[in-house]
mmCIF file of C-alpha atoms in Angstrom:
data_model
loop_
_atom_site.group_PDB
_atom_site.id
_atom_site.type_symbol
_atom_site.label_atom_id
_atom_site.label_comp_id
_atom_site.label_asym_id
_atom_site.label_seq_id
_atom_site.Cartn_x
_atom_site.Cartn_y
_atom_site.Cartn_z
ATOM 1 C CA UNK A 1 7.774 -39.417 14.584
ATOM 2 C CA UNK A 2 7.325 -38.574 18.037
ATOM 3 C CA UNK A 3 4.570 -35.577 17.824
ATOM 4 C CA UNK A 4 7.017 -33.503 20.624
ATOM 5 C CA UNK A 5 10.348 -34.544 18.254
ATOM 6 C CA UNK A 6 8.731 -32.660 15.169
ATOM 7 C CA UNK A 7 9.955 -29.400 16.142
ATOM 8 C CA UNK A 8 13.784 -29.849 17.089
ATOM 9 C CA UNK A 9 15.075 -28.971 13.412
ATOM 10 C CA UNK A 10 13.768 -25.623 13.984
ATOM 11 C CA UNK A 11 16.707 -23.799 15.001
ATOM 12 C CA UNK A 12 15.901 -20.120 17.143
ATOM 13 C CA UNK A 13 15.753 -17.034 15.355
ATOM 14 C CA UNK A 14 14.133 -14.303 15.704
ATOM 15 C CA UNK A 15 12.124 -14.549 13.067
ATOM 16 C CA UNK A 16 10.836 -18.050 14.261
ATOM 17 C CA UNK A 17 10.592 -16.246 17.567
ATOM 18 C CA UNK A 18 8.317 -13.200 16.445
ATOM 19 C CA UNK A 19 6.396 -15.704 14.133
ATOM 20 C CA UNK A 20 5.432 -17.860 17.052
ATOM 21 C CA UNK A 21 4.252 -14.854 19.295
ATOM 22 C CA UNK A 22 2.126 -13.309 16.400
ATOM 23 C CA UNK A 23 0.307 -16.648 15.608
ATOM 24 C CA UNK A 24 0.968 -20.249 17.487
ATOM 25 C CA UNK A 25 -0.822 -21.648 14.836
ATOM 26 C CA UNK A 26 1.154 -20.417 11.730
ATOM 27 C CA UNK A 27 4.265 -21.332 13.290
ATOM 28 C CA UNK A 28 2.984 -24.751 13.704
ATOM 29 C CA UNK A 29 1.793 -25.092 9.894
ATOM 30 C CA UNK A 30 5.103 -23.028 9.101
ATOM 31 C CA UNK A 31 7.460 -25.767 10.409
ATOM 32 C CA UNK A 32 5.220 -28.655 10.806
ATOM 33 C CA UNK A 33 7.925 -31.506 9.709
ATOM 34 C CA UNK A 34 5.710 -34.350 7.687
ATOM 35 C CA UNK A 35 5.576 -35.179 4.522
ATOM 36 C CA UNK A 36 2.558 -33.114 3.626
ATOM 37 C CA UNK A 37 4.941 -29.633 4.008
ATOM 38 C CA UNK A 38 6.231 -29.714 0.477
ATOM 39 C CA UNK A 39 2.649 -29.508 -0.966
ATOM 40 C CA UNK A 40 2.559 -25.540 -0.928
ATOM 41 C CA UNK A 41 6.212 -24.816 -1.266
ATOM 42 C CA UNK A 42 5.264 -23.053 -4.580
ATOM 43 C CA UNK A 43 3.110 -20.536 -2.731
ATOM 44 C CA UNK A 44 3.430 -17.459 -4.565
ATOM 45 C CA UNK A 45 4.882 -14.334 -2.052
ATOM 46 C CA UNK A 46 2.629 -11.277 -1.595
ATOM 47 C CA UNK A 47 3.806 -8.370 -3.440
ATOM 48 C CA UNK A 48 5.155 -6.433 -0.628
ATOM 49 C CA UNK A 49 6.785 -9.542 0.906
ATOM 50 C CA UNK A 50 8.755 -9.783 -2.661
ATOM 51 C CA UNK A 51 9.628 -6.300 -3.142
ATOM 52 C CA UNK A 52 11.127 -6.377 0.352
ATOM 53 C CA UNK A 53 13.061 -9.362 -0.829
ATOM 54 C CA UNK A 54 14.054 -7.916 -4.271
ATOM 55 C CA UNK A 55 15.070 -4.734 -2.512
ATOM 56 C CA UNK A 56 17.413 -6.905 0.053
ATOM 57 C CA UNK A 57 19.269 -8.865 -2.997
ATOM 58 C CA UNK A 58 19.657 -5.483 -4.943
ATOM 59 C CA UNK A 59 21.494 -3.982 -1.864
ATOM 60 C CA UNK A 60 23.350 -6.943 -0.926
ATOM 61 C CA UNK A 61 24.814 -6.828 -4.437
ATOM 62 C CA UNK A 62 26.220 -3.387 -4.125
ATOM 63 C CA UNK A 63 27.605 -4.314 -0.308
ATOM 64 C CA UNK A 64 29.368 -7.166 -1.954
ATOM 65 C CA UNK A 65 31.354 -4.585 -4.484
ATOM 66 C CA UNK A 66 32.067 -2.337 -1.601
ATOM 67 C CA UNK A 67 33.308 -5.390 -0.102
ATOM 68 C CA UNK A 68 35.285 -5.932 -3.220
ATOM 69 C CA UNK A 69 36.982 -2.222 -2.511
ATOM 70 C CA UNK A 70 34.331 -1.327 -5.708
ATOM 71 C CA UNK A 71 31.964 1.700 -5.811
ATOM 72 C CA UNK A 72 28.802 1.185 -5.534
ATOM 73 C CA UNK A 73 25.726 2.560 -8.097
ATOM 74 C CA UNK A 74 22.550 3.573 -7.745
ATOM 75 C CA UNK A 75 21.625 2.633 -10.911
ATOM 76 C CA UNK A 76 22.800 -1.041 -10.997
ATOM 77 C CA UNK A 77 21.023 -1.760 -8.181
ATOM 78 C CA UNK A 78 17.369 0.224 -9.256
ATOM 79 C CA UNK A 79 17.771 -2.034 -12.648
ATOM 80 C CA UNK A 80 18.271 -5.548 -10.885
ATOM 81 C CA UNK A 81 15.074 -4.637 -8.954
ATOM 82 C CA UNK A 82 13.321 -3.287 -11.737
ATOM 83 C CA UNK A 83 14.265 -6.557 -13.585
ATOM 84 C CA UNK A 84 13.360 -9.006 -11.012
ATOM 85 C CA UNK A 85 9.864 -7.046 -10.087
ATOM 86 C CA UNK A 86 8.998 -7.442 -13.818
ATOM 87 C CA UNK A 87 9.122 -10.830 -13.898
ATOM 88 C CA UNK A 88 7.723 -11.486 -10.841
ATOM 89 C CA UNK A 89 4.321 -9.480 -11.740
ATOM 90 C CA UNK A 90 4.509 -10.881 -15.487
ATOM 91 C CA UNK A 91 4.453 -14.665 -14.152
ATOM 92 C CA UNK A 92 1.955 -13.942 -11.218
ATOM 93 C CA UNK A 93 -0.361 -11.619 -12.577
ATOM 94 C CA UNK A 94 -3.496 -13.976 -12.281
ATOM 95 C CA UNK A 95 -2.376 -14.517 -8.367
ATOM 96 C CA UNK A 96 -1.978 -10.669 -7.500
ATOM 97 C CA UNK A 97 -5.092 -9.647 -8.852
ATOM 98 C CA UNK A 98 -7.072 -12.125 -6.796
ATOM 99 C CA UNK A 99 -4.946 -11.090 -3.494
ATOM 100 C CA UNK A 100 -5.787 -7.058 -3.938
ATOM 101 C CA UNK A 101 -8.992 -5.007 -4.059
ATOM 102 C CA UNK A 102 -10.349 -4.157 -6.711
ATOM 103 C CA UNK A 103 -12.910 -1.269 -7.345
ATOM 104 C CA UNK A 104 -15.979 -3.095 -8.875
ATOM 105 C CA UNK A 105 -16.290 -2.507 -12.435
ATOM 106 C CA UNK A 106 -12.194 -2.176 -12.780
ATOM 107 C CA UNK A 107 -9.646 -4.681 -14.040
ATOM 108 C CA UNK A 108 -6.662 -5.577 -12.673
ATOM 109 C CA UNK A 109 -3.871 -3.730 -14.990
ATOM 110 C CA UNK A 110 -0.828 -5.752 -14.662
ATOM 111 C CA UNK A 111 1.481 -2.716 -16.067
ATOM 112 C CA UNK A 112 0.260 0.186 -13.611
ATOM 113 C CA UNK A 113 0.787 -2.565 -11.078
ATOM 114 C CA UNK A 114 4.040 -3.178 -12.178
ATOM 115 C CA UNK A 115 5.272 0.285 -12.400
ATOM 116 C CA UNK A 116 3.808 1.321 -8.810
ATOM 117 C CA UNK A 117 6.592 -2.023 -7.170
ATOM 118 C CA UNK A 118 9.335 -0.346 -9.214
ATOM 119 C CA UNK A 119 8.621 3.059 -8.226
ATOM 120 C CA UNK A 120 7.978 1.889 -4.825
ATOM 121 C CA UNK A 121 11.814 0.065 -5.074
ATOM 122 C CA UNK A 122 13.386 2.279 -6.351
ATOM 123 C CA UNK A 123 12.251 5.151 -3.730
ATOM 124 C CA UNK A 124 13.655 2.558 -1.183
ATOM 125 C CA UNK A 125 17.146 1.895 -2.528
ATOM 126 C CA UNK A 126 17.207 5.923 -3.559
ATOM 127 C CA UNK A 127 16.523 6.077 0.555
ATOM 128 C CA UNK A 128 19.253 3.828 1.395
ATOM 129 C CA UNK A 129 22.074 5.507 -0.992
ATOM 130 C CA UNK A 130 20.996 8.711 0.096
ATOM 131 C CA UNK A 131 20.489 8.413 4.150
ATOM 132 C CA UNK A 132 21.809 5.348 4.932
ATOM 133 C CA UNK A 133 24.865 4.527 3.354
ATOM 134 C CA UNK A 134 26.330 7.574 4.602
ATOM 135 C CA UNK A 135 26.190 6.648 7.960
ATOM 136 C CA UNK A 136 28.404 2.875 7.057
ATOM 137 C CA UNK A 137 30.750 4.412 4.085
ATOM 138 C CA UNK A 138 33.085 4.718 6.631
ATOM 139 C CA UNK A 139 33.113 1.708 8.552
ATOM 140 C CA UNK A 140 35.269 -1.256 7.893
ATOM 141 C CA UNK A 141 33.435 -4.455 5.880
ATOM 142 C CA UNK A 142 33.432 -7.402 8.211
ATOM 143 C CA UNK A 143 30.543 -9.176 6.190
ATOM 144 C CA UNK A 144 27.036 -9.679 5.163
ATOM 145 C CA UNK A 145 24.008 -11.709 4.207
ATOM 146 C CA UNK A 146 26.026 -13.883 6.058
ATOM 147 C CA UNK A 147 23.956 -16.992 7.722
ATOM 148 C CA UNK A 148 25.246 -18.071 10.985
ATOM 149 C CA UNK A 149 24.643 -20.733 13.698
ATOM 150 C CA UNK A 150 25.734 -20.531 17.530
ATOM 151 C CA UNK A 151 24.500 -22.225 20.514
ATOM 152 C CA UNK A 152 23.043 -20.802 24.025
ATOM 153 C CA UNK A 153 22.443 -23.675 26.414
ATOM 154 C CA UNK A 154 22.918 -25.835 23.819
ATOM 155 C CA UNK A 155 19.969 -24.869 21.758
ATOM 156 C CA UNK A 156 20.488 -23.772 18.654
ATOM 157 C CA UNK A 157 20.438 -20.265 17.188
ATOM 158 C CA UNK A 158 20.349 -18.889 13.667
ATOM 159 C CA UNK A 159 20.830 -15.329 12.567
ATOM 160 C CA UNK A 160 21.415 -13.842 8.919
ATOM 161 C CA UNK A 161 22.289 -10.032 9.674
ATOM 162 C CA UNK A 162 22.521 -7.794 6.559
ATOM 163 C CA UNK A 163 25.730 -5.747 7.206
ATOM 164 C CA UNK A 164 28.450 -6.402 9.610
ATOM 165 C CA UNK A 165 31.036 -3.713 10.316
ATOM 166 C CA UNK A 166 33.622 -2.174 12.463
ATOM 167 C CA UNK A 167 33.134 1.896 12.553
ATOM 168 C CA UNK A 168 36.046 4.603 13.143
ATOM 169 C CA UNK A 169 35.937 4.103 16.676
ATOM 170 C CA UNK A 170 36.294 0.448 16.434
ATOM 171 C CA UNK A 171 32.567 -0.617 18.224
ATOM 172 C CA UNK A 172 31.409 -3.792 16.233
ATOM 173 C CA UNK A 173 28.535 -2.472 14.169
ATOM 174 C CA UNK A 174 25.196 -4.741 12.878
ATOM 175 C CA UNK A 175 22.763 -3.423 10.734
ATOM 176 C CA UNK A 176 19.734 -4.643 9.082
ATOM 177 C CA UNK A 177 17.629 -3.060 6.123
ATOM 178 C CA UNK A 178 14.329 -3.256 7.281
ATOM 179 C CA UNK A 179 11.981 -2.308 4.022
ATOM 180 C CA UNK A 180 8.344 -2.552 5.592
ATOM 181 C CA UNK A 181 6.425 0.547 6.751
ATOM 182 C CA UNK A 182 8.092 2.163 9.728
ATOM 183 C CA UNK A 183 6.055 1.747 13.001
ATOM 184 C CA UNK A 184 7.741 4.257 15.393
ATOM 185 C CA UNK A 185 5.470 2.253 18.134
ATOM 186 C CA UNK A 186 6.716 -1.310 17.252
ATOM 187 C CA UNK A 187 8.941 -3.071 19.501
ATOM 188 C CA UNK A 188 12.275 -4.142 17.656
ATOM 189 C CA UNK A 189 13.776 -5.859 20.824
ATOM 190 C CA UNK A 190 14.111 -9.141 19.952
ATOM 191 C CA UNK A 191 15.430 -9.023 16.752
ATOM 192 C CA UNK A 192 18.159 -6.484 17.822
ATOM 193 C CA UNK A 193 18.849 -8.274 21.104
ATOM 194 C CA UNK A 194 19.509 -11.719 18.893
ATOM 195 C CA UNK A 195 22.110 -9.730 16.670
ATOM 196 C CA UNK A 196 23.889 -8.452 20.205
ATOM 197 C CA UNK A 197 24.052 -12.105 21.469
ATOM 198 C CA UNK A 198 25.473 -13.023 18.184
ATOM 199 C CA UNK A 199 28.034 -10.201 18.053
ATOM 200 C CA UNK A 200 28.860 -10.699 21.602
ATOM 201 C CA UNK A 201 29.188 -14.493 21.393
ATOM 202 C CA UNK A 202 31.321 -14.459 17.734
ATOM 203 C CA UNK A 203 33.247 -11.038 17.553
ATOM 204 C CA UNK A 204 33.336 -8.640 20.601
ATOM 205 C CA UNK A 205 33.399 -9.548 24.656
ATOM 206 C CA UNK A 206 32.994 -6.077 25.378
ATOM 207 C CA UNK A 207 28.867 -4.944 25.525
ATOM 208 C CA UNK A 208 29.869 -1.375 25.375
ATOM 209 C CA UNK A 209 31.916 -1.583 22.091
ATOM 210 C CA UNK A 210 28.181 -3.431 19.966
ATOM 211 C CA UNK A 211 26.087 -0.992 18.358
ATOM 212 C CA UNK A 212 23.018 -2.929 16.612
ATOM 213 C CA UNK A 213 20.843 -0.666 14.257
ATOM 214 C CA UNK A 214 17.498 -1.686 12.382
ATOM 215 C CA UNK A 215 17.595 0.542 9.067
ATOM 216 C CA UNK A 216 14.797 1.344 7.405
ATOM 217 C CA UNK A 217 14.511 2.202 3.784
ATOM 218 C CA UNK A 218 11.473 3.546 3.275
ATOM 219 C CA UNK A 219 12.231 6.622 5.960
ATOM 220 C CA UNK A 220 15.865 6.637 6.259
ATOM 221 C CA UNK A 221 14.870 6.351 10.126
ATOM 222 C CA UNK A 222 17.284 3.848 12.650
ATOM 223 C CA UNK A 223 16.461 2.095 15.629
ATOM 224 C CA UNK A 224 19.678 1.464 17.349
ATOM 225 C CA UNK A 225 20.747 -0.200 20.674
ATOM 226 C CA UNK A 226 24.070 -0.267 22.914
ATOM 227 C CA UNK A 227 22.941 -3.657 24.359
ATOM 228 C CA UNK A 228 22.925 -4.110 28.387
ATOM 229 C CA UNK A 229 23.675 -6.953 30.736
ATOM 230 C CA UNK A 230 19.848 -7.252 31.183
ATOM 231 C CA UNK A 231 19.525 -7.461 27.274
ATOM 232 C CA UNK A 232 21.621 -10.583 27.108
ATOM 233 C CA UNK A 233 19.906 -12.373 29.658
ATOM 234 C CA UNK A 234 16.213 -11.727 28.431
ATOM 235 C CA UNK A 235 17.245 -13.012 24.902
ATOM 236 C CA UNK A 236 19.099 -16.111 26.639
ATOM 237 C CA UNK A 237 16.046 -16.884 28.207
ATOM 238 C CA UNK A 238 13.570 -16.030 25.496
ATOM 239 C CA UNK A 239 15.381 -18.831 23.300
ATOM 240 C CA UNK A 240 15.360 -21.195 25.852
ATOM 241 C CA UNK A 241 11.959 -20.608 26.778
ATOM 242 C CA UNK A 242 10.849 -21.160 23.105
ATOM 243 C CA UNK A 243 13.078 -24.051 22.666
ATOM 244 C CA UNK A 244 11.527 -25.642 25.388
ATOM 245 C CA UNK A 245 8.029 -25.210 24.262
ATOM 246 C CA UNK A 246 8.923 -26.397 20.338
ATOM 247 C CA UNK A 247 10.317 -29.619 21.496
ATOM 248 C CA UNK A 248 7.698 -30.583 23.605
ATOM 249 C CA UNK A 249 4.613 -30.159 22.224
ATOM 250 C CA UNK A 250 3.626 -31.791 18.892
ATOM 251 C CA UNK A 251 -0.008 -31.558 19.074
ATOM 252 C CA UNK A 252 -1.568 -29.067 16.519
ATOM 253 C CA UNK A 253 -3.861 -27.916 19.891
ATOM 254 C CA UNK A 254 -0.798 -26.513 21.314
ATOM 255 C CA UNK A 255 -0.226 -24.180 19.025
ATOM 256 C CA UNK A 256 -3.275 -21.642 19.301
ATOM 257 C CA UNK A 257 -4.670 -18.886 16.902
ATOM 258 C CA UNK A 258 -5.067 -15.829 16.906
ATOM 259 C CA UNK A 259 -7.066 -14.800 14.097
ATOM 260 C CA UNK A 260 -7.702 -11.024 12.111
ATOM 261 C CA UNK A 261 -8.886 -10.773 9.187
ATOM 262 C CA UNK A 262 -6.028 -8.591 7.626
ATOM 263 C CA UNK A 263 -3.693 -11.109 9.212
ATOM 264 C CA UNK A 264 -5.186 -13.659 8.240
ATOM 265 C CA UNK A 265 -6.106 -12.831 4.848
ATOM 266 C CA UNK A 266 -2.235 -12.487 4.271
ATOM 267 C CA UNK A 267 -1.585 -15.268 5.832
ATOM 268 C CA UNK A 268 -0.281 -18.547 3.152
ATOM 269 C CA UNK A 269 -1.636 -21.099 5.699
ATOM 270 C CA UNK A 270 -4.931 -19.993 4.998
ATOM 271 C CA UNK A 271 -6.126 -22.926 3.087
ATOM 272 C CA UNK A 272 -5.345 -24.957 6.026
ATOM 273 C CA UNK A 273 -6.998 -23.027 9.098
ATOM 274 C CA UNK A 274 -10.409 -23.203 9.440
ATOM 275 C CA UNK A 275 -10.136 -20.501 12.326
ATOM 276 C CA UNK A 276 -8.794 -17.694 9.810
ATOM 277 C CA UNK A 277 -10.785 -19.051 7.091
ATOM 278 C CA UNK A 278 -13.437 -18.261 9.502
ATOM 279 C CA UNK A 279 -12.473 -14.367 10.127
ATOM 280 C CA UNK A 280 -11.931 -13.758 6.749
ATOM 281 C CA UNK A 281 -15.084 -15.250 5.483
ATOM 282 C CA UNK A 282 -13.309 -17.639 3.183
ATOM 283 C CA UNK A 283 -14.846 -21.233 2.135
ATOM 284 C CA UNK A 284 -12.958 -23.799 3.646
ATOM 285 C CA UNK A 285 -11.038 -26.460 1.611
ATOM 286 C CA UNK A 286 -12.054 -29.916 1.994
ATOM 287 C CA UNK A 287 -9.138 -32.019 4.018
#
């Protein structure tokens, strides 16, 4: 394979997008296409990475019964989470305790550990039922967790919002649960600019009439956007812009680092980057 051809499967998203900005590098190990890629599918997720997960699936079961014209329950969806987190800790309990700090002289206890994720869950889907949810009971179910593909300039675009709605006054309405801690100072654009594109593009000509909110469950806080003119054309050109740069350069070079040591330490690349393995003080693996 052509080293600048290995990248064209790799549709644009904004997750792609934001990976690529944070670290070259990871991107490059993230959607490398050789043969060698399926060697660390079975990387085990962090535990925040999976409760933010377990905490998606447990709310996109209860959108799929108000979908259904059911009610919805608190307490089906704390259980499924509950459940799942279980599991996960029980199976990966020799994996978590090497990832987190541990006071010298302590032991990793796999049930105080367990109960912290469910509390920690369950204080996020209490959020959403609470302070969320009222703000969409209202609104009319158009889908979710629904994975679409469009084109802009003929490059390909993926997006998987978690709600999409029509509200009272009829404005086209995407939200998405966003369960890690809320940085007032972050910048959402991209991600919220994509989901404009997408309802522009599939549902709604009219800018004015998209409302795109970012929902998070930890706070009950929303970022929300009435996209602009300007909007659409700075995503349109981010993804062509990216695009560009994916399928044309192959070589690992290309694709720089950018390496912290609590980025990198989280990072599941880390066994093959000999820069972060470097910040974080780790041995590295023999190729």
């Amino acid at each position: 394979m052509d080293g600048s051809e290995q990248f064209a499967h790799v549709n644009w998203s904004a997750s792609a997008a934001q990976l690529f900005e944070e670290c070259p590098r990871r991107f490059f190990y993230r959607y490398q296409q050789t043969e060698s890629t399926e060697d660390y599918s079975e990387y085990t997720p962090s535990p925040g990475a999976y409760l933010g997960t377990i905490a998606h699936e447990s709310l996109a079961g209860q959108v799929a019964r108000w979908a259904r014209g059911e009610n919805i329950h608190l307490q089906t969806a704390t259980e499924y989470a509950k459940d799942e987190l279980e599991r996960y800790v029980e199976a990966n309990s020799e994996t978590i305790a090497d990832r987190i700090d541990i006071t010298d002289g302590e032991s990793f206890d796999s049930d105080s550990f367990t109960r912290s994720l469910v509390r920690t869950a369950r204080n996020h889907i209490r959020q959403f039922f609470r302070v969320i949810w009222p703000h969409l009971e209202d609104h009319q179910y158009i889908a979710h967790e629904t994975r679409q593909t469009f084109e802009v300039s003929e490059e390909p675009v993926t997006v998987q919002p978690d709600l999409c709605t029509r509200n009272p006054e009829g404005d086209f309405v995407v939200t998405d649960w966003k369960t890690g801690a809320y940085d007032r100072f972050s910048n959402p654009t991209i991600q919220m600019q994509a989901y404009a594109l997408y309802a522009h593009e599939a549902y709604e000509p009219e800018l004015s009439r998209i409302r795109v909110q970012l929902a998070h469950t930890g706070s009950g806080e929303f970022d929300r956007m009435v996209p602009t003119t300007e909007d659409m054309r700075q995503i349109r050109e981010r993804i062509t812009n990216d695009r560009a740069f994916w399928t044309s350069m192959g070589d690992i070079e290309s694709y720089k680092t950018n390496p912290t040591v609590q980025k990198c330490s989280q990072c599941s690349y880390l066994h093959r980057c000999t820069d972060g393995q470097t910040v974080t003080g780790e041995e590295p693996e023999p190729n």
